[in-house]
Amino acid sequence: MTENVGPIDASVNPRYSGIATFARLPRIEDVPRADIAVVGIPFDSGVSYRPGTRFGPSHVRESSRLLRPYNPAQDVSPFAIAQVVDAGDIPVNPFDITAAVDEVERAAKALGEQVQQIVTIGGDHTVALPLLRAVAAKHGPVAVLHFDAHLDTWDTYFGAPITHGTPFRRASEEGLIDLTASCHVGTRGPLYSKQDLVDDERLGFSIVSSEFIEEHGVVAGIERILQRVGDKPLYVSIDIDVLDPAHAPGTGTPEAGGLTSRELLRILRALSGRNIVGADVVEVSPAYDHAQMTGIAASHVVYELVTLLAAQAAR
């Protein structure tokens, strides 16, 4: 078996030089095989407030230049034990949401035939629906661990059934989600009515809110999450607005009172040993970012997910 190709050596080529692949990893076309692919979806036609997440993938890549090969928090060198690559961006129609969703689903299925696991950088949260379709086609209904300030189980916006606020309602209706093992984490802020929570529970989700974590602590939150998702095939979907705007200002629909980046990373590390079948990190809108704060947070989230998947592949 050939040795894995890791990031460009920063002692030979300065971090600020060269093409900005994620963590300066090789491109998928430059290696003979790949286990894990990081892929971008530059799409934001499904947003309901501030646009700009179409530029999220490139911003997160630029912000990932300082990532290093060894993850001490997980005691894993992910790029040594798995061949991780940057698979570039999925080109999607910016004018037709239905066409874009179909394109993402086809591309995700095709990429899934080349690699074992995919971590996606969005783009807005609309892309979670086609990604779940691709994952469920391979694994059946999956547990969804959804980190977000918002439920994203609303019905329509202006009559449109597929937007960044509706992907998990559509996924539940299509039978893509395990209704006994799915969970929102970090939700907070005003809703349209209490009926939103009633509908959300019917669609298959429990909630570990930002307020719960504040009151009971991260450890209690982790216990509830792990108990809920169990050992089911698990899809992890992370809207960067789960973080407080102090940690992630560069997003389209910010809400006060969110998680810290440290809390989010700790919760993700607790997923070690779970059967993760895919993941996304979405809603980074660089026009509203400052000093790459949001991009850096998102790049570290992707790094933790890649580390989890690399350890999983090695096992």
CSV table of C-alpha atoms in Angstrom, one decimal:
chain,number,residue,atom,x,y,z
A,1,MET,CA,0.0,0.0,0.0
A,2,THR,CA,1.4,3.4,-1.0
A,3,GLU,CA,2.1,6.0,1.7
A,4,ASN,CA,-0.5,8.7,2.1
A,5,VAL,CA,0.2,12.1,0.7
A,6,GLY,CA,-0.2,14.8,3.3
A,7,PRO,CA,-0.3,18.6,3.4
A,8,ILE,CA,2.4,20.7,1.8
A,9,ASP,CA,5.4,21.1,4.1
A,10,ALA,CA,5.2,24.5,5.7
A,11,SER,CA,8.9,24.5,6.4
A,12,VAL,CA,9.6,24.4,2.6
A,13,ASN,CA,6.6,26.4,1.2
A,14,PRO,CA,5.3,29.2,3.4
A,15,ARG,CA,1.7,28.8,4.5
A,16,TYR,CA,0.6,31.9,2.6
A,17,SER,CA,1.9,30.6,-0.7
A,18,GLY,CA,0.3,28.3,-3.3
A,19,ILE,CA,-3.2,27.2,-4.1
A,20,ALA,CA,-5.5,27.2,-1.1
A,21,THR,CA,-6.7,23.6,-0.8
A,22,PHE,CA,-8.2,22.6,2.5
A,23,ALA,CA,-5.4,22.3,5.0
A,24,ARG,CA,-3.0,22.5,2.0
A,25,LEU,CA,-3.9,18.9,1.2
A,26,PRO,CA,-3.4,17.4,-2.3
A,27,ARG,CA,-6.2,17.7,-4.8
A,28,ILE,CA,-8.1,14.5,-5.6
A,29,GLU,CA,-6.7,14.4,-9.1
A,30,ASP,CA,-3.1,14.5,-7.9
A,31,VAL,CA,-3.2,11.2,-5.9
A,32,PRO,CA,-3.9,7.6,-7.1
A,33,ARG,CA,-6.5,6.9,-4.4
A,34,ALA,CA,-8.4,8.7,-1.7
A,35,ASP,CA,-10.2,7.7,1.5
A,36,ILE,CA,-11.8,11.0,2.6
A,37,ALA,CA,-12.7,14.0,0.4
A,38,VAL,CA,-13.3,17.6,1.5
A,39,VAL,CA,-15.6,19.2,-1.2
A,40,GLY,CA,-17.1,22.6,-1.6
A,41,ILE,CA,-20.6,23.6,-2.7
A,42,PRO,CA,-20.6,27.3,-3.6
A,43,PHE,CA,-24.3,27.8,-3.5
A,44,ASP,CA,-26.5,30.4,-1.6
A,45,SER,CA,-29.7,30.7,-3.7
A,46,GLY,CA,-31.7,29.2,-0.8
A,47,VAL,CA,-31.0,31.9,1.8
A,48,SER,CA,-33.7,33.9,3.5
A,49,TYR,CA,-31.7,36.8,4.8
A,50,ARG,CA,-28.0,37.8,4.2
A,51,PRO,CA,-26.5,36.2,1.1
A,52,GLY,CA,-22.8,35.4,0.4
A,53,THR,CA,-22.3,31.8,1.4
A,54,ARG,CA,-21.5,30.9,-2.2
A,55,PHE,CA,-18.0,32.2,-1.2
A,56,GLY,CA,-17.9,30.1,1.9
A,57,PRO,CA,-15.8,27.1,0.5
A,58,SER,CA,-13.0,29.3,-0.7
A,59,HIS,CA,-13.0,31.4,2.5
A,60,VAL,CA,-12.8,28.3,4.7
A,61,ARG,CA,-9.9,26.9,2.6
A,62,GLU,CA,-8.0,30.2,2.9
A,63,SER,CA,-8.7,30.1,6.7
A,64,SER,CA,-7.4,26.5,6.9
A,65,ARG,CA,-3.8,27.3,6.0
A,66,LEU,CA,-2.6,27.1,9.6
A,67,LEU,CA,-4.0,23.7,10.3
A,68,ARG,CA,-1.3,21.1,11.2
A,69,PRO,CA,-1.0,17.3,10.6
A,70,TYR,CA,-1.3,16.1,14.3
A,71,ASN,CA,-4.5,16.6,16.3
A,72,PRO,CA,-3.5,16.4,20.0
A,73,ALA,CA,-7.1,16.7,21.3
A,74,GLN,CA,-8.0,13.4,19.6
A,75,ASP,CA,-4.4,12.0,19.6
A,76,VAL,CA,-4.7,11.3,15.9
A,77,SER,CA,-2.6,12.3,12.8
A,78,PRO,CA,-5.5,12.2,10.3
A,79,PHE,CA,-3.5,12.7,7.2
A,80,ALA,CA,-1.1,9.9,8.0
A,81,ILE,CA,-3.7,7.2,8.7
A,82,ALA,CA,-6.0,8.1,5.8
A,83,GLN,CA,-5.6,9.6,2.4
A,84,VAL,CA,-7.5,12.9,2.7
A,85,VAL,CA,-7.9,15.1,-0.4
A,86,ASP,CA,-9.6,18.3,-1.5
A,87,ALA,CA,-12.1,17.4,-4.2
A,88,GLY,CA,-12.6,21.0,-5.3
A,89,ASP,CA,-16.1,22.4,-5.7
A,90,ILE,CA,-19.4,20.9,-7.1
A,91,PRO,CA,-20.6,23.4,-9.8
A,92,VAL,CA,-24.3,24.0,-9.3
A,93,ASN,CA,-26.9,26.2,-11.0
A,94,PRO,CA,-27.2,29.5,-9.1
A,95,PHE,CA,-30.6,30.4,-10.6
A,96,ASP,CA,-32.6,27.2,-10.2
A,97,ILE,CA,-32.8,25.6,-6.7
A,98,THR,CA,-34.4,22.4,-8.0
A,99,ALA,CA,-31.7,22.0,-10.6
A,100,ALA,CA,-29.0,22.8,-8.1
A,101,VAL,CA,-30.3,20.2,-5.6
A,102,ASP,CA,-30.3,17.5,-8.3
A,103,GLU,CA,-26.8,18.4,-9.3
A,104,VAL,CA,-25.5,18.2,-5.7
A,105,GLU,CA,-27.1,14.8,-5.2
A,106,ARG,CA,-25.7,13.3,-8.4
A,107,ALA,CA,-22.2,14.7,-7.7
A,108,ALA,CA,-22.2,13.5,-4.1
A,109,LYS,CA,-23.2,10.0,-5.2
A,110,ALA,CA,-20.5,10.0,-7.8
A,111,LEU,CA,-17.8,11.2,-5.4
A,112,GLY,CA,-19.1,8.6,-2.9
A,113,GLU,CA,-18.0,5.9,-5.3
A,114,GLN,CA,-14.5,7.3,-5.3
A,115,VAL,CA,-14.0,7.8,-1.6
A,116,GLN,CA,-15.2,6.3,1.7
A,117,GLN,CA,-16.3,9.5,3.3
A,118,ILE,CA,-17.2,13.1,2.3
A,119,VAL,CA,-17.0,16.3,4.3
A,120,THR,CA,-18.8,19.2,2.6
A,121,ILE,CA,-18.2,22.9,3.0
A,122,GLY,CA,-21.1,25.1,2.0
A,123,GLY,CA,-22.8,27.0,0.8
A,124,ASP,CA,-26.1,27.5,2.5
A,125,HIS,CA,-28.0,24.8,4.4
A,126,THR,CA,-30.2,23.9,1.4
A,127,VAL,CA,-27.4,21.5,0.4
A,128,ALA,CA,-28.0,19.2,3.3
A,129,LEU,CA,-31.1,17.8,1.6
A,130,PRO,CA,-29.4,16.4,-1.5
A,131,LEU,CA,-26.4,15.3,0.6
A,132,LEU,CA,-28.8,13.3,2.9
A,133,ARG,CA,-30.5,11.8,-0.2
A,134,ALA,CA,-27.1,10.6,-1.4
A,135,VAL,CA,-26.2,9.2,2.1
A,136,ALA,CA,-29.5,7.5,2.6
A,137,ALA,CA,-29.4,5.9,-0.8
A,138,LYS,CA,-26.3,4.1,0.5
A,139,HIS,CA,-27.1,3.6,4.2
A,140,GLY,CA,-30.8,3.9,4.5
A,141,PRO,CA,-32.4,6.4,7.0
A,142,VAL,CA,-29.6,8.0,9.1
A,143,ALA,CA,-29.5,9.6,12.5
A,144,VAL,CA,-29.0,13.4,11.9
A,145,LEU,CA,-27.0,15.4,14.5
A,146,HIS,CA,-27.8,19.0,13.5
A,147,PHE,CA,-25.8,21.9,15.0
A,148,ASP,CA,-27.7,25.1,14.4
A,149,ALA,CA,-29.2,28.2,15.9
A,150,HIS,CA,-32.4,27.3,14.0
A,151,LEU,CA,-34.6,24.2,13.6
A,152,ASP,CA,-34.5,24.2,9.8
A,153,THR,CA,-37.7,22.1,9.8
A,154,TRP,CA,-40.0,24.9,8.6
A,155,ASP,CA,-42.4,24.1,5.7
A,156,THR,CA,-41.9,26.8,3.0
A,157,TYR,CA,-40.7,30.3,2.4
A,158,PHE,CA,-42.8,32.3,-0.1
A,159,GLY,CA,-44.2,29.0,-1.2
A,160,ALA,CA,-40.8,27.5,-2.0
A,161,PRO,CA,-40.5,24.0,-0.4
A,162,ILE,CA,-36.7,23.8,-0.6
A,163,THR,CA,-34.7,26.5,1.0
A,164,HIS,CA,-32.0,26.7,3.8
A,165,GLY,CA,-34.8,26.7,6.4
A,166,THR,CA,-36.5,23.6,5.2
A,167,PRO,CA,-34.0,20.8,4.5
A,168,PHE,CA,-34.7,18.6,7.5
A,169,ARG,CA,-38.5,18.8,7.1
A,170,ARG,CA,-38.1,17.6,3.5
A,171,ALA,CA,-35.6,15.0,4.6
A,172,SER,CA,-38.0,13.7,7.3
A,173,GLU,CA,-40.9,13.6,4.8
A,174,GLU,CA,-38.8,11.7,2.3
A,175,GLY,CA,-37.8,9.0,4.9
A,176,LEU,CA,-34.1,9.9,4.9
A,177,ILE,CA,-33.9,10.4,8.7
A,178,ASP,CA,-34.0,8.0,11.5
A,179,LEU,CA,-36.9,9.5,13.5
A,180,THR,CA,-35.8,7.8,16.8
A,181,ALA,CA,-32.2,9.0,16.8
A,182,SER,CA,-31.9,12.6,15.4
A,183,CYS,CA,-31.1,15.7,17.4
A,184,HIS,CA,-30.7,19.5,17.1
A,185,VAL,CA,-27.9,21.0,19.1
A,186,GLY,CA,-27.4,24.7,20.0
A,187,THR,CA,-30.9,25.9,18.9
A,188,ARG,CA,-32.0,29.2,20.4
A,189,GLY,CA,-33.7,32.5,19.7
A,190,PRO,CA,-37.3,33.4,18.7
A,191,LEU,CA,-39.6,31.1,16.7
A,192,TYR,CA,-42.7,31.9,14.7
A,193,SER,CA,-44.9,30.1,17.3
A,194,LYS,CA,-44.8,27.2,19.8
A,195,GLN,CA,-46.2,25.0,17.0
A,196,ASP,CA,-42.7,25.1,15.4
A,197,LEU,CA,-41.5,22.9,18.3
A,198,VAL,CA,-44.5,20.5,18.0
A,199,ASP,CA,-43.9,20.1,14.3
A,200,ASP,CA,-40.2,19.6,14.9
A,201,GLU,CA,-40.8,16.7,17.4
A,202,ARG,CA,-43.2,15.1,15.0
A,203,LEU,CA,-40.6,15.2,12.3
A,204,GLY,CA,-38.2,13.2,14.4
A,205,PHE,CA,-35.9,15.5,16.3
A,206,SER,CA,-35.1,16.0,20.0
A,207,ILE,CA,-33.4,19.2,21.1
A,208,VAL,CA,-30.3,20.0,23.2
A,209,SER,CA,-30.7,23.8,23.2
A,210,SER,CA,-28.0,26.4,23.8
A,211,GLU,CA,-29.8,27.2,27.0
A,212,PHE,CA,-29.6,23.6,28.2
A,213,ILE,CA,-25.8,23.6,27.6
A,214,GLU,CA,-25.5,26.9,29.5
A,215,GLU,CA,-27.5,25.6,32.4
A,216,HIS,CA,-26.3,22.0,32.7
A,217,GLY,CA,-22.9,22.2,31.0
A,218,VAL,CA,-21.2,20.6,28.0
A,219,VAL,CA,-20.8,17.1,29.6
A,220,ALA,CA,-24.6,16.9,30.2
A,221,GLY,CA,-25.2,18.0,26.7
A,222,ILE,CA,-22.8,15.3,25.3
A,223,GLU,CA,-24.6,12.6,27.4
A,224,ARG,CA,-28.0,13.6,26.0
A,225,ILE,CA,-26.6,13.7,22.4
A,226,LEU,CA,-24.8,10.3,22.6
A,227,GLN,CA,-27.9,8.7,24.2
A,228,ARG,CA,-30.1,10.0,21.4
A,229,VAL,CA,-27.9,9.1,18.4
A,230,GLY,CA,-26.8,5.7,19.8
A,231,ASP,CA,-24.8,3.6,17.3
A,232,LYS,CA,-27.0,4.4,14.3
A,233,PRO,CA,-25.3,5.5,11.0
A,234,LEU,CA,-24.8,9.2,11.8
A,235,TYR,CA,-24.8,12.3,9.5
A,236,VAL,CA,-23.4,15.4,11.1
A,237,SER,CA,-24.7,18.8,9.8
A,238,ILE,CA,-23.2,22.0,11.2
A,239,ASP,CA,-24.5,25.4,10.5
A,240,ILE,CA,-21.7,27.8,11.7
A,241,ASP,CA,-24.4,30.0,13.2
A,242,VAL,CA,-24.6,27.5,16.0
A,243,LEU,CA,-21.7,29.5,17.4
A,244,ASP,CA,-22.4,32.8,19.0
A,245,PRO,CA,-21.8,35.8,16.7
A,246,ALA,CA,-18.9,36.7,18.9
A,247,HIS,CA,-17.2,33.6,17.6
A,248,ALA,CA,-18.7,33.5,14.1
A,249,PRO,CA,-19.9,36.8,12.8
A,250,GLY,CA,-19.6,35.8,9.2
A,251,THR,CA,-22.9,34.1,8.7
A,252,GLY,CA,-26.3,34.8,7.2
A,253,THR,CA,-28.7,34.5,10.1
A,254,PRO,CA,-26.9,35.2,13.4
A,255,GLU,CA,-28.6,34.7,16.7
A,256,ALA,CA,-27.3,35.9,20.1
A,257,GLY,CA,-26.5,33.4,22.9
A,258,GLY,CA,-24.8,30.6,21.0
A,259,LEU,CA,-22.1,28.1,21.7
A,260,THR,CA,-18.4,29.0,21.9
A,261,SER,CA,-16.1,27.4,19.4
A,262,ARG,CA,-14.4,25.5,22.3
A,263,GLU,CA,-17.8,24.0,23.3
A,264,LEU,CA,-18.6,22.9,19.7
A,265,LEU,CA,-15.2,21.3,19.2
A,266,ARG,CA,-15.5,19.4,22.5
A,267,ILE,CA,-18.9,18.1,21.6
A,268,LEU,CA,-17.6,16.9,18.2
A,269,ARG,CA,-14.6,15.1,19.7
A,270,ALA,CA,-17.1,13.2,21.9
A,271,LEU,CA,-18.4,11.5,18.7
A,272,SER,CA,-15.3,9.4,18.5
A,273,GLY,CA,-16.2,5.8,17.9
A,274,ARG,CA,-19.6,6.6,16.4
A,275,ASN,CA,-20.6,5.4,12.9
A,276,ILE,CA,-20.3,8.7,11.0
A,277,VAL,CA,-21.4,8.4,7.4
A,278,GLY,CA,-21.0,12.0,6.2
A,279,ALA,CA,-20.9,15.6,7.4
A,280,ASP,CA,-21.2,19.2,6.3
A,281,VAL,CA,-20.2,22.6,7.6
A,282,VAL,CA,-22.3,25.3,6.0
A,283,GLU,CA,-23.5,29.0,6.1
A,284,VAL,CA,-20.1,30.7,6.3
A,285,SER,CA,-20.6,34.1,4.6
A,286,PRO,CA,-17.2,35.8,4.4
A,287,ALA,CA,-18.6,39.3,3.5
A,288,TYR,CA,-19.7,39.5,7.2
A,289,ASP,CA,-16.6,37.9,8.7
A,290,HIS,CA,-13.8,39.8,10.5
A,291,ALA,CA,-10.2,38.8,10.6
A,292,GLN,CA,-11.2,35.3,9.3
A,293,MET,CA,-12.8,34.5,12.7
A,294,THR,CA,-15.7,32.6,11.2
A,295,GLY,CA,-13.5,30.9,8.5
A,296,ILE,CA,-11.0,29.8,11.1
A,297,ALA,CA,-13.7,28.4,13.4
A,298,ALA,CA,-15.2,26.5,10.4
A,299,SER,CA,-11.9,25.2,9.3
A,300,HIS,CA,-11.2,23.8,12.7
A,301,VAL,CA,-14.7,22.2,12.7
A,302,VAL,CA,-13.9,20.5,9.4
A,303,TYR,CA,-10.6,19.4,10.7
A,304,GLU,CA,-12.2,17.7,13.8
A,305,LEU,CA,-14.7,16.0,11.5
A,306,VAL,CA,-11.9,14.8,9.2
A,307,THR,CA,-10.0,13.5,12.2
A,308,LEU,CA,-13.0,11.5,13.4
A,309,LEU,CA,-13.5,10.0,9.9
A,310,ALA,CA,-9.8,9.2,9.5
A,311,ALA,CA,-9.7,7.4,12.9
A,312,GLN,CA,-12.9,5.6,11.9
A,313,ALA,CA,-11.4,4.5,8.5
A,314,ALA,CA,-8.3,3.3,10.3
A,315,ARG,CA,-10.3,1.1,12.6
